[in-house]
Coordinates of C-alpha atoms and ligand atoms in Angstrom, one line a residue:
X1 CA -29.1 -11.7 5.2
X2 CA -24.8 -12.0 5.8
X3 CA -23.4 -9.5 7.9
X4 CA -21.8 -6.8 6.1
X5 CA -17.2 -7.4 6.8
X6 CA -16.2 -4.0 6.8
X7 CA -12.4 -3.6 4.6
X8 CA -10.6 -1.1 6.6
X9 CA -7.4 -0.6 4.0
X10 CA -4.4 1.1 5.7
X11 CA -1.9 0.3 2.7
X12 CA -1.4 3.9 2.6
X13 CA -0.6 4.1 7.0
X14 CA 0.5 0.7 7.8
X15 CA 1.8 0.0 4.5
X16 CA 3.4 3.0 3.9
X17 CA 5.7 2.3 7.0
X18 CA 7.8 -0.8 5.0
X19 CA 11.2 0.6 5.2
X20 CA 11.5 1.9 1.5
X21 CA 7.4 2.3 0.4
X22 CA 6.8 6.0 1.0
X23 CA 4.7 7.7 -0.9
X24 CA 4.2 10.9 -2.3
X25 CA 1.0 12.9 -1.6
X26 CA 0.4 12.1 -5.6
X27 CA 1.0 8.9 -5.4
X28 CA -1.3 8.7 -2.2
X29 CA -4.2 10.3 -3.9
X30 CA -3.9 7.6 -6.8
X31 CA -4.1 5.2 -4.5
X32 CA -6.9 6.6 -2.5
X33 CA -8.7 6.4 -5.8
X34 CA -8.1 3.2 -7.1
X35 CA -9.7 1.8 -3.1
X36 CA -12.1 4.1 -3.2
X37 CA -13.4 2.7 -6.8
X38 CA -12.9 -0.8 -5.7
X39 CA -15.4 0.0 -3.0
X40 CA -13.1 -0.3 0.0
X41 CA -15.1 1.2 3.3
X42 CA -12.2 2.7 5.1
X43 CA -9.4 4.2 3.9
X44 CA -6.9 4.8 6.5
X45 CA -5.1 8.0 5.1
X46 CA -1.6 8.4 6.9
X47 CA -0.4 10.1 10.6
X48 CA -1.0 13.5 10.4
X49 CA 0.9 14.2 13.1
X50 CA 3.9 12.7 11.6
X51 CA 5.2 15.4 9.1
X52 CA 3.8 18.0 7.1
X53 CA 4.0 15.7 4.0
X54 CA 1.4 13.2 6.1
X55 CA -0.9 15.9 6.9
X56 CA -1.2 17.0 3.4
X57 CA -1.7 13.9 1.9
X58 CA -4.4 12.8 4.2
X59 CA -5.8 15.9 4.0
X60 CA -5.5 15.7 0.0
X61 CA -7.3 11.8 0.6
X62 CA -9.9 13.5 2.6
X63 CA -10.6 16.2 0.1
X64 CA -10.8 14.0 -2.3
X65 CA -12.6 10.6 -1.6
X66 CA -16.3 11.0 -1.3
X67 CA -17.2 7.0 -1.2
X68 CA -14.7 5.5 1.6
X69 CA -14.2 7.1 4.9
X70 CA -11.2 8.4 5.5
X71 CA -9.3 7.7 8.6
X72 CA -6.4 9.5 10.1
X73 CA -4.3 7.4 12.8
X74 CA -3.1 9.5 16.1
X75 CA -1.4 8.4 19.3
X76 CA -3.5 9.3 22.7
X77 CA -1.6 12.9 22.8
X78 CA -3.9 16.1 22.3
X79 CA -1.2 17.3 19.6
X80 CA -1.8 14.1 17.7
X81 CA -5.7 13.8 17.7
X82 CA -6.3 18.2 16.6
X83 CA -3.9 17.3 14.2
X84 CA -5.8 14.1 12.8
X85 CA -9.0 16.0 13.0
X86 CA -7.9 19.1 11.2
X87 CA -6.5 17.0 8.1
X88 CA -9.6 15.3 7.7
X89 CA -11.5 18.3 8.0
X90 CA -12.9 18.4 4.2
X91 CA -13.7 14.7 4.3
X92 CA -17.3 13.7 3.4
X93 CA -17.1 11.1 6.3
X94 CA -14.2 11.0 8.5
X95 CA -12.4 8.6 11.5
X96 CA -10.2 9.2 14.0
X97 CA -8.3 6.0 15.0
X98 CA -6.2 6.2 18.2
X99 CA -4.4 3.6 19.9
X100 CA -1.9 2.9 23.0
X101 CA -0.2 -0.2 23.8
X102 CA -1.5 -2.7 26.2
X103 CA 0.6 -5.4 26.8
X104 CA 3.0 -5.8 30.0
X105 CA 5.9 -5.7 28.1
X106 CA 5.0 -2.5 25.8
X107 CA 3.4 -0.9 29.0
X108 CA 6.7 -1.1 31.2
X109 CA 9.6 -0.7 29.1
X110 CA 8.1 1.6 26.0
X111 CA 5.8 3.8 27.5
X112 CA 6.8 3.6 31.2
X113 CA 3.2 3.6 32.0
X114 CA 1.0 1.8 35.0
X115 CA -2.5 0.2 33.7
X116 CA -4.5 2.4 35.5
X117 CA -2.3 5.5 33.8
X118 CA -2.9 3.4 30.3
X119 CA -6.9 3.4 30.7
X120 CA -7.3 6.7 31.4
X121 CA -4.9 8.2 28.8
X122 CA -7.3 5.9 26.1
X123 CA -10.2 7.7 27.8
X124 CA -9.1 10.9 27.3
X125 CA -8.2 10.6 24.0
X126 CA -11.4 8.6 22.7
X127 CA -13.3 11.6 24.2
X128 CA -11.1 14.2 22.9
X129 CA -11.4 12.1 19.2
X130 CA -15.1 12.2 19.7
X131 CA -15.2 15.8 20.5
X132 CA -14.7 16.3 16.5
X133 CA -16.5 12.8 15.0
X134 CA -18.5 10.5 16.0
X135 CA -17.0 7.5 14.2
X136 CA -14.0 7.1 16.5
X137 CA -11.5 4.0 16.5
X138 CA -9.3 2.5 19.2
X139 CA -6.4 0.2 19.3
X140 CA -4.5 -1.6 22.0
X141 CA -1.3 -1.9 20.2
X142 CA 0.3 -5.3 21.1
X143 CA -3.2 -6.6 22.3
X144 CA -2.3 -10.3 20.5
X145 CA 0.1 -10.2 23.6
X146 CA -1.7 -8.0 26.4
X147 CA -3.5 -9.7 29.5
X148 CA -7.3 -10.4 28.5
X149 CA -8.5 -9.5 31.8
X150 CA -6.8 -5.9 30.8
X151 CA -8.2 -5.8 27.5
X152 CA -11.6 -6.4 29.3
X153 CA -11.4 -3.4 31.2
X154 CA -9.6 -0.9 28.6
X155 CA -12.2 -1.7 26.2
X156 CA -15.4 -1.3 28.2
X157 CA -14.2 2.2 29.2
X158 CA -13.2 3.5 26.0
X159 CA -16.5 2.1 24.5
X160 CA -18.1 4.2 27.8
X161 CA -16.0 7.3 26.3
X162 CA -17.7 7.0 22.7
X163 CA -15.3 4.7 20.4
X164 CA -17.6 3.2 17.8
X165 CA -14.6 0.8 16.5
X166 CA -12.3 -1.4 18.7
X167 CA -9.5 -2.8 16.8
X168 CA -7.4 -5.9 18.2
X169 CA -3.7 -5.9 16.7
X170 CA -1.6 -8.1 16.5
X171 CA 1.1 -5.7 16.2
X172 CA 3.8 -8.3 16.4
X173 CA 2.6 -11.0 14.4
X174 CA 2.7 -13.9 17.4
X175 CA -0.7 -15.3 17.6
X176 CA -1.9 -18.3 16.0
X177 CA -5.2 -18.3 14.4
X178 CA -7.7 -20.8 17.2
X179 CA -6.0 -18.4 20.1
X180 CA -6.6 -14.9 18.1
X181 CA -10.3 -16.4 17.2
X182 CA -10.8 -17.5 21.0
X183 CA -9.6 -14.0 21.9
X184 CA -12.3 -12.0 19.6
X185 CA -15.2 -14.6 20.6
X186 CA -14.0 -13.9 24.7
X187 CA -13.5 -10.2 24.4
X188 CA -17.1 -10.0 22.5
X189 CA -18.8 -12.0 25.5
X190 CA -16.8 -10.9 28.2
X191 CA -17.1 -7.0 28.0
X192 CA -20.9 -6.0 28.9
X193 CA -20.9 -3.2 26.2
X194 CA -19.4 -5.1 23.8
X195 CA -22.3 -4.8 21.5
X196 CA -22.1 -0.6 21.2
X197 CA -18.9 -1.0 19.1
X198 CA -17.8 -3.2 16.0
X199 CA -14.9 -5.2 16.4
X200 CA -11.9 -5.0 14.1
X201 CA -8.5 -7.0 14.0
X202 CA -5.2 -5.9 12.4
X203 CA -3.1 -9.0 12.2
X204 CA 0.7 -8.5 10.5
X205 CA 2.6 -11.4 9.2
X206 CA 5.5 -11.8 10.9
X207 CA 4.7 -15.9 10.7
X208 CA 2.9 -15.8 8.0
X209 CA -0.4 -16.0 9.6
X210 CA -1.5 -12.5 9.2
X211 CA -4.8 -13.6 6.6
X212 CA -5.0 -16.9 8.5
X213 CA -5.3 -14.9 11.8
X214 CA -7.9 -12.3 10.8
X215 CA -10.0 -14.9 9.3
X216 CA -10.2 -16.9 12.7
X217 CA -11.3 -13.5 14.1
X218 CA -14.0 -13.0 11.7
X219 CA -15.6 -16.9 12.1
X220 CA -15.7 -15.1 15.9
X221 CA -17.3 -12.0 15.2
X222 CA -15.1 -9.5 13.9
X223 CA -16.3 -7.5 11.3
X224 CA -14.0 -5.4 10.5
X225 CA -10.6 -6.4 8.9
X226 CA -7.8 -3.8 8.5
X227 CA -5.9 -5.0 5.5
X228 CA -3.4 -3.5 2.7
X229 CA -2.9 -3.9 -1.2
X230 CA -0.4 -7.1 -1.7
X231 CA 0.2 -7.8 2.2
X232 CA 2.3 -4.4 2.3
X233 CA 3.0 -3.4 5.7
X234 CA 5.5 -3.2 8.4
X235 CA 8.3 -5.8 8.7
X236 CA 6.3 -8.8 7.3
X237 CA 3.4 -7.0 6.3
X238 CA -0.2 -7.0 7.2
X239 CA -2.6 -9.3 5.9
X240 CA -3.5 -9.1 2.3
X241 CA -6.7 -7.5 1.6
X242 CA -7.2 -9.5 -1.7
X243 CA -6.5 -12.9 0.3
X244 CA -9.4 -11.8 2.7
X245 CA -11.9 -10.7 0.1
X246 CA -11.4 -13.4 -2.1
X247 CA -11.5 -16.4 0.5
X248 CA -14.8 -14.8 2.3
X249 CA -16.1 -14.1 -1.5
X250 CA -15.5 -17.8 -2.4
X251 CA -15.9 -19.5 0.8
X252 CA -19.8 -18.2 1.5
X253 CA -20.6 -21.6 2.5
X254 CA -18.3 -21.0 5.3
X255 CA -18.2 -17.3 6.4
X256 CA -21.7 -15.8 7.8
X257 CA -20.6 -12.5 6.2
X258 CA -19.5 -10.5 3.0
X259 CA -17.7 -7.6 1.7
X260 CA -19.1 -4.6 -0.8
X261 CA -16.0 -5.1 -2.6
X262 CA -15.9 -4.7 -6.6
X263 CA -13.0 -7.4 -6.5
X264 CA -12.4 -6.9 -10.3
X265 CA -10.1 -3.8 -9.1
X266 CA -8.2 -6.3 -7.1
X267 CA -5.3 -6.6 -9.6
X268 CA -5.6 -2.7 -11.0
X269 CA -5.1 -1.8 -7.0
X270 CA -2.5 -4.5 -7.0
X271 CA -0.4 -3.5 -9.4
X272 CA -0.5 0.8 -9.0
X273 CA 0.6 -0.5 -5.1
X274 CA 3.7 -2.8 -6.6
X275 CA 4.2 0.4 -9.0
X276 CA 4.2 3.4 -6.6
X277 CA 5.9 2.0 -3.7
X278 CA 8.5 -0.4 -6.0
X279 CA 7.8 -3.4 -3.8
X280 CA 7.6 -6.0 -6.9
X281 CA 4.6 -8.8 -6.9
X282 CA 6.1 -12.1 -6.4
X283 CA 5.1 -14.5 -9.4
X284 CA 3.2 -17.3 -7.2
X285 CA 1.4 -14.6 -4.7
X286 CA -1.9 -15.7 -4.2
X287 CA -4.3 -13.8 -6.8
X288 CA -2.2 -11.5 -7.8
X289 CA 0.9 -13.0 -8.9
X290 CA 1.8 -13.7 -12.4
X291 CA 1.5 -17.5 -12.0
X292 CA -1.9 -17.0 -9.6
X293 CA -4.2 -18.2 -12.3
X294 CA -1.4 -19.9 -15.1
X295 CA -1.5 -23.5 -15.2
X296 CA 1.7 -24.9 -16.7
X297 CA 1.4 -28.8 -16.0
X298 CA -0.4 -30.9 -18.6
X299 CA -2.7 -32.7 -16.9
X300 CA -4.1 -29.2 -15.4
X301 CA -4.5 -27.3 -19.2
X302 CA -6.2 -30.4 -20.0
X303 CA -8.5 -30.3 -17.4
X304 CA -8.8 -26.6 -17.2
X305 CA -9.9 -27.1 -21.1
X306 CA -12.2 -29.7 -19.8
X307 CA -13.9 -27.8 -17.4
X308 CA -12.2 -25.0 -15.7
X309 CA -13.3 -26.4 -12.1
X310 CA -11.3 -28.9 -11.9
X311 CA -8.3 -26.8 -11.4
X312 CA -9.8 -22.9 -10.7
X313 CA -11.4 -22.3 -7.1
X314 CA -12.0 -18.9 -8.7
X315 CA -12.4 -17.0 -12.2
X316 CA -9.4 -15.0 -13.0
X317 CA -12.0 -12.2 -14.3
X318 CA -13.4 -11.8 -10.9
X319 CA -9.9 -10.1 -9.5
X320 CA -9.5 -8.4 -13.1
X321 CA -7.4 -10.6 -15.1
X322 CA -8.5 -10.3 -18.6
X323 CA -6.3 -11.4 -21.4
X324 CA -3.9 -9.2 -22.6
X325 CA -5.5 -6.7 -24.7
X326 CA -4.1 -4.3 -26.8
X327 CA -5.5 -0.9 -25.6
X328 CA -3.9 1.8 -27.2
X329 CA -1.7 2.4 -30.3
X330 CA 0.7 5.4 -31.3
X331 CA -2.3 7.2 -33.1
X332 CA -5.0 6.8 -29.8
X333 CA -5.7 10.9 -28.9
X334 CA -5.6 12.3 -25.5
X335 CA -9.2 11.4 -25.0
X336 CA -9.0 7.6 -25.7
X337 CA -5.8 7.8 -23.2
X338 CA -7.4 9.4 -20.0
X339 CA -10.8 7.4 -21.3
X340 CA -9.0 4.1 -20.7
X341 CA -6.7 5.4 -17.1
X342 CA -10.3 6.1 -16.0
X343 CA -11.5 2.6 -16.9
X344 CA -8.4 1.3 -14.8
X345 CA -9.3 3.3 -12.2
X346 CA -6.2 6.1 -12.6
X347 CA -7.6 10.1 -12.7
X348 CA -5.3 12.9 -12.2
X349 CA -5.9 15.3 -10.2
X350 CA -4.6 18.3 -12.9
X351 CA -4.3 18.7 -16.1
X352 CA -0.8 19.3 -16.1
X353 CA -0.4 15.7 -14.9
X354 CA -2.2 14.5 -17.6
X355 CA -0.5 16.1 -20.1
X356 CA 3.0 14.7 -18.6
X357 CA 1.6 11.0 -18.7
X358 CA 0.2 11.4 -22.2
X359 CA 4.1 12.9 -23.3
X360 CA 5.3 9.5 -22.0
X361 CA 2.8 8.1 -23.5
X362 CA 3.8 9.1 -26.8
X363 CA 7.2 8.9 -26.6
X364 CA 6.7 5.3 -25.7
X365 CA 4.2 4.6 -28.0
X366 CA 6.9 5.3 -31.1
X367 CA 9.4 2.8 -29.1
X368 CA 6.7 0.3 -28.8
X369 CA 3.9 -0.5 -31.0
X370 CA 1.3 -2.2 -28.6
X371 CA 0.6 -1.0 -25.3
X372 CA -1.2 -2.6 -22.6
X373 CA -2.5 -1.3 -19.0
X374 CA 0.1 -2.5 -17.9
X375 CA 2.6 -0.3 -19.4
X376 CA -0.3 2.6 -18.9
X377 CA 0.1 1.7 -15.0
X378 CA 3.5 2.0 -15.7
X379 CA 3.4 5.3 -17.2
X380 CA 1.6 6.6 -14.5
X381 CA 3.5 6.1 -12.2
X382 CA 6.9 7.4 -13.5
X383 CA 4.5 10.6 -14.4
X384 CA 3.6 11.0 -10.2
X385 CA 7.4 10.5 -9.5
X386 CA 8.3 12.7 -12.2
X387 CA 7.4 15.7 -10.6
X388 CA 9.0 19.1 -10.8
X389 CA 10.1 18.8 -7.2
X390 CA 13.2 16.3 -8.1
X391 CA 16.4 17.7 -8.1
X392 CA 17.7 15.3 -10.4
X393 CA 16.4 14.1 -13.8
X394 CA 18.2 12.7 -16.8
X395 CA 19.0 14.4 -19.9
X396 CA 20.8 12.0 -21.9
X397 CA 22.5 8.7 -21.6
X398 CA 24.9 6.7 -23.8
X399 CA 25.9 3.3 -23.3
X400 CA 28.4 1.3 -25.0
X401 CA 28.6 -2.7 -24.7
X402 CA 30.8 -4.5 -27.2
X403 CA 31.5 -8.5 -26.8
X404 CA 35.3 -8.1 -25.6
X405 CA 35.3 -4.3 -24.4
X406 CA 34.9 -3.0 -20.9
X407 CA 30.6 -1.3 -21.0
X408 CA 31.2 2.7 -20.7
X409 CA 28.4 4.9 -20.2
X410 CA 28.0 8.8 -20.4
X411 CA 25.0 10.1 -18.9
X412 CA 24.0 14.2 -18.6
X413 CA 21.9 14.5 -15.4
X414 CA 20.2 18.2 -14.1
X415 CA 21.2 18.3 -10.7
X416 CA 19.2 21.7 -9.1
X417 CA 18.2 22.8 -12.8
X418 CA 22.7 22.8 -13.7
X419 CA 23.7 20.6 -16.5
X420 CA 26.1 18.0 -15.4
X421 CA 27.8 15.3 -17.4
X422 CA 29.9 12.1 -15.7
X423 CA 31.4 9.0 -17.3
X424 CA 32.2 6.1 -15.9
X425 CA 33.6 2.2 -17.0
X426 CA 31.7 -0.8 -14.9
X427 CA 31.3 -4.8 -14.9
X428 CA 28.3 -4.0 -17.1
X429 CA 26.2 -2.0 -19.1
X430 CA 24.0 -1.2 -15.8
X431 CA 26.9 -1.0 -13.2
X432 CA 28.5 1.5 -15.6
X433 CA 25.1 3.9 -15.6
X434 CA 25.2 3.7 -12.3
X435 CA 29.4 4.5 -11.7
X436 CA 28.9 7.5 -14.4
X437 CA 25.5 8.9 -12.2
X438 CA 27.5 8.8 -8.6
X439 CA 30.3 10.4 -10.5
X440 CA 28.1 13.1 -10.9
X441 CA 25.7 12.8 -7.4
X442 CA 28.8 11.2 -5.4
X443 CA 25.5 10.2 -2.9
X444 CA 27.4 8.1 -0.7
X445 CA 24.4 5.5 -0.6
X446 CA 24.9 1.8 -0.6
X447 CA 22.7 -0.4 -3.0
X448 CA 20.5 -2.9 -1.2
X449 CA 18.7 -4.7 -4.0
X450 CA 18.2 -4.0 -7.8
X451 CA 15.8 -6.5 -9.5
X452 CA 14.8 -6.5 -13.3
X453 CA 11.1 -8.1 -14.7
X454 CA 8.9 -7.5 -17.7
X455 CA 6.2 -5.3 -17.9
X456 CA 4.3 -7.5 -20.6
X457 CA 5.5 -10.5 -22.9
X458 CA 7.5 -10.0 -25.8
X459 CA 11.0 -8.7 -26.1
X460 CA 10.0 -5.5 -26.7
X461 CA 8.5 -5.3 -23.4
X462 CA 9.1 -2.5 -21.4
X463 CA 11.6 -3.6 -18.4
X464 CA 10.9 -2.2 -14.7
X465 CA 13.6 -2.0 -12.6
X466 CA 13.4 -2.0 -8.7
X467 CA 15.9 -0.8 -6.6
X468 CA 16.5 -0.1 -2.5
X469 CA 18.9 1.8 -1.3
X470 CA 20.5 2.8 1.9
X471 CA 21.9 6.5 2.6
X472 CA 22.3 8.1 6.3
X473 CA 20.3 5.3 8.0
X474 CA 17.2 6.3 5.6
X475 CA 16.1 3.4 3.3
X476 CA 13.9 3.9 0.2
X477 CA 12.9 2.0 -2.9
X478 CA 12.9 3.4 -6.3
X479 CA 11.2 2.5 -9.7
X480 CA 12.2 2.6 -13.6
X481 CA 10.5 1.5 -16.5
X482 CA 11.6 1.6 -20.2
X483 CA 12.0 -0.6 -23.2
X484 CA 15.8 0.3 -22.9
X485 CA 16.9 -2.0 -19.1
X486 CA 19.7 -0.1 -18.9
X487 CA 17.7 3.9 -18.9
X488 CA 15.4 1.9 -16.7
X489 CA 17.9 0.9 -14.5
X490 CA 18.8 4.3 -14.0
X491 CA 16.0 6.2 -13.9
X492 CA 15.2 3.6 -10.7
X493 CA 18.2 4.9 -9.4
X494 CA 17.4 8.5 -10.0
X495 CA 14.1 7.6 -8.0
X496 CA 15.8 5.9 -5.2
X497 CA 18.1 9.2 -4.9
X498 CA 15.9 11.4 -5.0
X499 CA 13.4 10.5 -2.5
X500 CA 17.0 9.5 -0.5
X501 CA 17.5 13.5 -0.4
X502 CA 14.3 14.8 0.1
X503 CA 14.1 16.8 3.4
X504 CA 11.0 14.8 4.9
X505 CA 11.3 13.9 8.4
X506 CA 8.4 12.4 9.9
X507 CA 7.3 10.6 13.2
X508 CA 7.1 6.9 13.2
X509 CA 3.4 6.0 15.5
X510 CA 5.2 3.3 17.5
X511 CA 8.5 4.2 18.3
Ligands
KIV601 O1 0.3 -2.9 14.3 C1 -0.3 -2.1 15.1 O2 -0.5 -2.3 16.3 C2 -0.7 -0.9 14.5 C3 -1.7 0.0 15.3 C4 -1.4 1.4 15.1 C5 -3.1 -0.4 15.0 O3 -0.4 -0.6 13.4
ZN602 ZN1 0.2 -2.4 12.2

């Protein structure tokens, strides 16, 4: 019998601090799903703590996930921990995961804290945490660069106070994969109660050895890897969850362990992340990319023709590539269209949603003749960011591009429910969109990056525009789709403004 690798997913925690990727409590609860039906056994929620917005979504999650637990993150403070535990009060099966750092440097000039004041801060707050659930999580942030004999001793005693989980980050991405390994094996021997908990690691990829790292922790004994969808994650990321699963899936003759994982979600997830957060999938990422699974060179078609092993460590169908496949046409009903979101692992929580998506759904149906899941991901995602609560949506746009002739667009936008028109010239059919929508918005952001790619093939794909922007120190990604690149182009923009303006404050954990 393997050992059962627990996939602790924090794409919606961890991920969602990325400067640019947060989320709506929607957009959350999509996501939750999508884990939760690719059989993920944690899902870590949000920070209640952090805003109202995080408290409602996890508490949203909790309500809603009966499969996964549902984890809420909280700093050692009392405020922090009733506040996790209240959000996750109408969970099926909930966590509380709390953490302070433990290395020197984090100790002295963050927290301004002695060890001794560090331990028994972690105490209290395990048994505070345990006071509402008994599947309670603890972290020594930094811990890739905290003294072991430290470790040692901050671990036995919060195991002594009741945590069932201890997580080792490396919070700053600086380990290398034999020391991190060397560390799990030590801490598991070293500390006498070692065996009451199950260890965990949460490695980010500041060198790009976030997967390698967690894996050398596993081959020591961790079983429990926190992960997110496509690597998302602060700075550099955290380790990819579909890197782990995959290489513990198809390396069995090397790992004593496995996950419960349906990986055939892998790409479904994938791709409703890249959607949601507009954080596009680069073409050679491992497994999920565009190129993961396309071989372009001669000799490897012929091969792969030959026998598909000579080329493919993996079948495509075991992350969920299929070919493309028509799904649904113009005349498909509303049933057939939330029959097939279910099968890719998208429900709506209302009716009202539903009825939005399928509106879109239509409308591009009569632009487009074939549409894939990919352009239903698509949908579905402009339908959770379409929501009543932006204050500004399009109403019309004209563009005019003539070889010769300097592009002009005029574009109607309702700013606050008021009809507002602006006009504008620019270097291009996009640059004027956007000159005639801040003639309007006058937003006073600055554009960090705008990128263009194609839905599906064909030139009547639908293009999906990305862009970040930059406005009072806040930065924040927004997300278009359309057959038309230029009304996708600025209904990204739109995006990008309006989650630039929303009110939302929240608390970053480790600041
Ligand atoms: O990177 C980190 O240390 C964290 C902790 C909160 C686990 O995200
Ligand atoms: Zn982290």
């Amino acid at each position: 019998m393997k050992d059962k690798l627990i996939i602790f997913d924090t794409t919606l925690r961890d991920g969602e601090q990325s400067p640019g990727a947060s989320m709506t409590r929607d957009e959350k609860l999509q996501i939750a799903r999508a884990l939760e039906k690719m059989k993920v056994d944690v899902i870590e929620a949000g920070f209640p703590i952090a805003s109202p917005g995080d408290f409602e979504s996890v508490k949203a999650v909790a309500a809603a996930i009966k499969d996964s637990i549902v984890c809420g993150l909280a700093r050692t403070r009392d405020a922090d921990i009733d506040a996790a535990a209240e959000a996750l009060k109408p969970a099926r099966a909930s966590r509380i995961h709390t953490f302070i750092a433990t290395s020197p440097i984090h100790m002295q000039k963050k927290l301004r804290m002695l060890p001794d004041q560090v331990v028994e801060t972690a105490v209290r707050s395990v048994k505070r945490a345990r006071g509402y659930t008994d599947n309670v999580e603890f972290s020594p942030e930094d811990a890739g660069r905290s003294e072991i004999d430290f470790l040692c001793r901050i671990i036995e005693a919060v195991i002594d106070a009741g945590a069932t989980t201890i997580n080792i980050p490396d919070t700053v991405g600086y380990a290398m994969p034999h020391q991190f390994g060397d560390l799990i094996s030590q801490l598991r021997t070293r500390i006498p109660n070692a065996d009451k908990a199950v260890f965990s690691v949460h490695c980010h990829n500041d060198l790009g050895l976030a997967v390698a790292n967690s894996l050398a922790a596993v081959l020591n004994g961790a079983r429990q890897v926190e992960c997110t969808i496509n690597g998302l994650g602060e700075r550099a990321g955290n380790a990819a969850l579909e890197e782990i699963v995959m290489t513990v899936r198809t390396r069995q003759d090397v790992f004593t362990c496995d996950t419960r994982l349906d990986t055939t979600e892998i790409l479904n997830c994938s791709r409703l992340v890249s959607n949601v957060t507009g954080f596009p999938v680069q073409p050679n990422k491992a497994l999920v990319g565009a190129n993961a699974f396309a071989h372009e060179s001669g000799i490897h078609q012929d091969g792969v023709i030959k026998s598909r092993e000579t080329y493919e460590i993996m079948r495509a169908e075991d992350v969920g590539w299929q070919a493309n496949k028509l799904v649904l046409g113009k005349h498909s009903g509303r049933n057939a269209f939330r029959t097939r979101l279910k099968e890719i692992g998208l429900e709506f929580d209302s009716e009202e949603n539903l009825n939005e998506a399928f509106k879109r759904f239509k409308e591009l149906a009569d632009k487009k003749h074939e549409i894939y899941d990919e352009d239903l991901q698509a949908i579905v995602a402009d339908s959770l960011h379409g929501d009543d609560a932006e204050q500004i949506k399009i109403i019309s746009m004209k563009v005019v591009t003539e070889t010769g002739e300097v592009p002009k667009a005029d574009i109607v936008l309702s700013v606050s429910g008021a009809e507002q028109s602006g006009h504008a010239v620019g270097d291009g059919p996009v640059d004027a969109s956007i000159k005639a929508i801040e003639s309007v918005i006058n937003s006073g952001s600055k554009l960090l990056l705008f990128s263009v790619t194609s839905i599906t093939g064909g030139t009547d794909s639908q293009g999906e525009v990305t862009v970040r922007i930059e406005r009072g120190g806040r930065v924040v990604n927004g997300r278009g789709a359309d057959t038309d690149i230029v009304v996708a182009s600025a209904k990204a923009y739109i995006n990008a403004i309006n989650k630039a303006t929303s009110p939302v404050e929240r608390a970053h954990p480790q600041v």
